[in-house]
PDB file of C-alpha atoms and ligand atoms in Angstrom:
ATOM      1  CA  MET A   1      10.975  -4.677 -21.128  1.00 44.00           C
ATOM      2  CA  GLU A   2      10.674  -3.005 -17.788  1.00 47.00           C
ATOM      3  CA  SER A   3      12.131   0.463 -17.663  1.00 50.00           C
ATOM      4  CA  ASN A   4      13.110   3.091 -15.267  1.00 49.00           C
ATOM      5  CA  CYS A   5       9.787   5.018 -16.179  1.00 58.00           C
ATOM      6  CA  ASP A   6       7.969   2.313 -14.275  1.00 71.00           C
ATOM      7  CA  TYR A   7       8.904   3.974 -11.104  1.00 85.00           C
ATOM      8  CA  THR A   8       7.469   6.860  -8.946  1.00 88.00           C
ATOM      9  CA  LYS A   9       9.232   9.841  -8.106  1.00 93.00           C
ATOM     10  CA  ALA A  10       8.929   8.613  -4.611  1.00 93.00           C
ATOM     11  CA  VAL A  11      10.820   5.567  -5.244  1.00 93.00           C
ATOM     12  CA  PHE A  12      13.711   7.579  -7.393  1.00 92.00           C
ATOM     13  CA  ASP A  13      13.921   9.715  -4.435  1.00 95.00           C
ATOM     14  CA  HIS A  14      14.070   7.298  -1.780  1.00 95.00           C
ATOM     15  CA  PHE A  15      16.638   5.157  -3.636  1.00 94.00           C
ATOM     16  CA  GLN A  16      18.662   8.192  -4.239  1.00 95.00           C
ATOM     17  CA  ASN A  17      18.527   9.842  -0.625  1.00 96.00           C
ATOM     18  CA  PRO A  18      17.869   6.549   1.647  1.00 97.00           C
ATOM     19  CA  ARG A  19      16.414   7.656   4.995  1.00 98.00           C
ATOM     20  CA  ASN A  20      17.866   5.826   8.010  1.00 98.00           C
ATOM     21  CA  MET A  21      20.127   3.551   6.306  1.00 97.00           C
ATOM     22  CA  GLY A  22      23.224   2.842   9.069  1.00 98.00           C
ATOM     23  CA  GLU A  23      23.461   0.705  11.833  1.00 98.00           C
ATOM     24  CA  ILE A  24      21.895   0.911  15.491  1.00 98.00           C
ATOM     25  CA  GLU A  25      25.129  -0.631  17.643  1.00 96.00           C
ATOM     26  CA  ASP A  26      23.540  -0.953  20.579  1.00 97.00           C
ATOM     27  CA  ALA A  27      19.544  -1.989  19.131  1.00 98.00           C
ATOM     28  CA  ASP A  28      16.992  -2.853  21.041  1.00 98.00           C
ATOM     29  CA  GLY A  29      15.628  -5.196  18.033  1.00 98.00           C
ATOM     30  CA  VAL A  30      17.247  -6.720  14.981  1.00 98.00           C
ATOM     31  CA  GLY A  31      14.931  -8.692  12.541  1.00 98.00           C
ATOM     32  CA  THR A  32      16.702  -9.806   9.538  1.00 97.00           C
ATOM     33  CA  VAL A  33      15.022 -11.651   5.989  1.00 96.00           C
ATOM     34  CA  GLY A  34      15.804 -12.908   2.870  1.00 95.00           C
ATOM     35  CA  ASN A  35      13.796 -12.590  -0.229  1.00 88.00           C
ATOM     36  CA  PRO A  36      13.055 -16.364  -1.331  1.00 85.00           C
ATOM     37  CA  SER A  37      12.764 -14.531  -4.745  1.00 84.00           C
ATOM     38  CA  CYS A  38      16.190 -12.732  -5.392  1.00 90.00           C
ATOM     39  CA  GLY A  39      18.053 -14.103  -2.428  1.00 91.00           C
ATOM     40  CA  ASP A  40      18.582 -10.512  -1.343  1.00 93.00           C
ATOM     41  CA  VAL A  41      18.517  -9.956   2.243  1.00 96.00           C
ATOM     42  CA  LEU A  42      17.216  -6.872   4.793  1.00 97.00           C
ATOM     43  CA  LYS A  43      18.320  -6.089   8.212  1.00 98.00           C
ATOM     44  CA  VAL A  44      16.142  -3.575  10.441  1.00 98.00           C
ATOM     45  CA  MET A  45      17.332  -1.958  13.489  1.00 98.00           C
ATOM     46  CA  LEU A  46      15.261  -0.115  16.339  1.00 98.00           C
ATOM     47  CA  LYS A  47      15.822   1.548  19.593  1.00 98.00           C
ATOM     48  CA  VAL A  48      12.767   2.057  21.419  1.00 98.00           C
ATOM     49  CA  ASP A  49      12.199   4.124  24.453  1.00 97.00           C
ATOM     50  CA  GLY A  50       8.879   2.829  26.458  1.00 96.00           C
ATOM     51  CA  ASP A  51       6.414   2.148  23.694  1.00 96.00           C
ATOM     52  CA  LYS A  52       8.133   4.352  21.213  1.00 98.00           C
ATOM     53  CA  ILE A  53      10.141   3.804  18.008  1.00 98.00           C
ATOM     54  CA  GLU A  54      12.785   6.491  19.228  1.00 98.00           C
ATOM     55  CA  ASP A  55      15.232   5.626  15.868  1.00 98.00           C
ATOM     56  CA  VAL A  56      15.746   3.063  13.695  1.00 98.00           C
ATOM     57  CA  LYS A  57      17.704   1.757  10.750  1.00 98.00           C
ATOM     58  CA  PHE A  58      18.092  -0.392   7.762  1.00 98.00           C
ATOM     59  CA  GLN A  59      20.865  -1.756   6.066  1.00 97.00           C
ATOM     60  CA  THR A  60      20.092  -4.163   2.858  1.00 95.00           C
ATOM     61  CA  PHE A  61      22.068  -6.119  -0.208  1.00 91.00           C
ATOM     62  CA  GLY A  62      19.146  -5.510  -1.785  1.00 91.00           C
ATOM     63  CA  CYS A  63      17.753  -3.513  -5.239  1.00 93.00           C
ATOM     64  CA  ALA A  64      16.905   0.065  -5.967  1.00 92.00           C
ATOM     65  CA  ALA A  65      13.278  -0.997  -5.177  1.00 93.00           C
ATOM     66  CA  ALA A  66      14.530  -2.738  -1.963  1.00 95.00           C
ATOM     67  CA  ILE A  67      16.244   0.270  -0.802  1.00 96.00           C
ATOM     68  CA  ALA A  68      13.411   2.721  -1.458  1.00 95.00           C
ATOM     69  CA  SER A  69      10.577   0.027   0.320  1.00 96.00           C
ATOM     70  CA  SER A  70      13.044   0.221   3.360  1.00 97.00           C
ATOM     71  CA  SER A  71      13.807   3.619   3.445  1.00 98.00           C
ATOM     72  CA  MET A  72      10.022   5.008   3.496  1.00 97.00           C
ATOM     73  CA  MET A  73       9.387   2.113   5.724  1.00 98.00           C
ATOM     74  CA  THR A  74      11.319   3.589   8.499  1.00 98.00           C
ATOM     75  CA  THR A  75       9.808   7.220   7.601  1.00 98.00           C
ATOM     76  CA  LEU A  76       6.365   5.144   8.305  1.00 97.00           C
ATOM     77  CA  VAL A  77       7.477   3.794  11.915  1.00 98.00           C
ATOM     78  CA  LYS A  78      10.256   6.328  13.260  1.00 98.00           C
ATOM     79  CA  GLY A  79       8.740   8.383  16.127  1.00 98.00           C
ATOM     80  CA  LYS A  80       5.631   6.002  16.370  1.00 98.00           C
ATOM     81  CA  SER A  81       4.785   3.751  18.813  1.00 98.00           C
ATOM     82  CA  LEU A  82       4.852   0.068  18.522  1.00 98.00           C
ATOM     83  CA  GLY A  83       1.410  -0.587  18.467  1.00 98.00           C
ATOM     84  CA  GLU A  84       0.870   1.801  15.318  1.00 98.00           C
ATOM     85  CA  ALA A  85       4.325   0.249  13.479  1.00 98.00           C
ATOM     86  CA  LYS A  86       2.931  -3.302  14.356  1.00 98.00           C
ATOM     87  CA  LYS A  87       0.224  -2.316  12.223  1.00 98.00           C
ATOM     88  CA  VAL A  88       2.399  -1.324   9.117  1.00 97.00           C
ATOM     89  CA  THR A  89       2.455  -4.161   6.333  1.00 95.00           C
ATOM     90  CA  ASN A  90       3.717  -4.933   3.063  1.00 91.00           C
ATOM     91  CA  LYS A  91       1.011  -3.002   1.355  1.00 91.00           C
ATOM     92  CA  ASP A  92       1.100   0.086   3.249  1.00 94.00           C
ATOM     93  CA  VAL A  93       4.625   0.549   2.013  1.00 94.00           C
ATOM     94  CA  ALA A  94       3.929  -0.501  -1.394  1.00 91.00           C
ATOM     95  CA  ALA A  95       1.003   2.370  -1.100  1.00 92.00           C
ATOM     96  CA  ALA A  96       3.135   5.015   0.517  1.00 94.00           C
ATOM     97  CA  LEU A  97       6.102   4.619  -2.883  1.00 92.00           C
ATOM     98  CA  GLY A  98       3.208   4.996  -5.014  1.00 91.00           C
ATOM     99  CA  GLN A  99       3.437   1.871  -7.495  1.00 81.00           C
ATOM    100  CA  LEU A 100       6.065  -0.575  -8.259  1.00 86.00           C
ATOM    101  CA  PRO A 101       6.423  -2.312 -11.395  1.00 86.00           C
ATOM    102  CA  PRO A 102       4.994  -5.652 -11.190  1.00 87.00           C
ATOM    103  CA  ILE A 103       7.782  -7.507 -11.483  1.00 87.00           C
ATOM    104  CA  LYS A 104       9.661  -5.391  -8.372  1.00 88.00           C
ATOM    105  CA  VAL A 105       6.641  -5.613  -5.820  1.00 87.00           C
ATOM    106  CA  HIS A 106       8.380  -8.762  -4.320  1.00 87.00           C
ATOM    107  CA  CYS A 107      11.227  -6.570  -3.486  1.00 90.00           C
ATOM    108  CA  SER A 108       9.024  -4.086  -1.338  1.00 89.00           C
ATOM    109  CA  ASN A 109       7.808  -6.820   0.521  1.00 90.00           C
ATOM    110  CA  LEU A 110      11.037  -7.172   2.982  1.00 93.00           C
ATOM    111  CA  ALA A 111      10.480  -4.190   4.516  1.00 95.00           C
ATOM    112  CA  ALA A 112       7.224  -4.950   6.255  1.00 95.00           C
ATOM    113  CA  ASP A 113       8.272  -8.465   7.280  1.00 96.00           C
ATOM    114  CA  ALA A 114      11.919  -7.073   8.438  1.00 97.00           C
ATOM    115  CA  LEU A 115      10.130  -4.902  10.739  1.00 98.00           C
ATOM    116  CA  GLN A 116       7.992  -7.450  12.267  1.00 98.00           C
ATOM    117  CA  LYS A 117      10.574  -9.367  13.046  1.00 98.00           C
ATOM    118  CA  ALA A 118      12.525  -6.588  15.156  1.00 98.00           C
ATOM    119  CA  ILE A 119       9.814  -6.211  17.333  1.00 98.00           C
ATOM    120  CA  GLY A 120       9.622  -9.199  17.966  1.00 98.00           C
ATOM    121  CA  ASP A 121      13.204  -9.218  18.863  1.00 98.00           C
ATOM    122  CA  LEU A 122      12.025  -6.390  21.247  1.00 97.00           C
TER     123      LEU A 122
HETATM  124 FE1  LIG B 201      15.878  -8.769  -4.464  1.00 89.51          FE
HETATM  125 FE2  LIG B 201      14.278  -6.807  -5.351  1.00 89.51          FE
HETATM  126  S1  LIG B 201      15.702  -7.774  -6.679  1.00 89.51           S
HETATM  127  S2  LIG B 201      15.081  -7.210  -3.193  1.00 89.51           S
END
């Protein structure tokens, strides 16, 4: 049986105090992905200034791990160049969180997927 003890401090921190959760009404790029494993959905919105990601926000109907992963992803790309953001993968997000219980790894896959979709929408 899975217990909360399987989550790292970073996962708890980003779940309890999600960074950049919300909406950018005049977003330049929007990416929405659904998780085939559970049906949860993540929407990522980007505001860019030239080559720089000026703002990034997310909304999700996902679980705690999805919220933490999305929050972590936004901290990895905010203020970065599009070139740097394009290189962010699901593995980078999971690594930044430390570790997720194996049963929750699929939840972290939404974050980079939605980010890359939003970049493709610019
Ligand atoms: Fe659906 Fe985690 S269970 S994103």
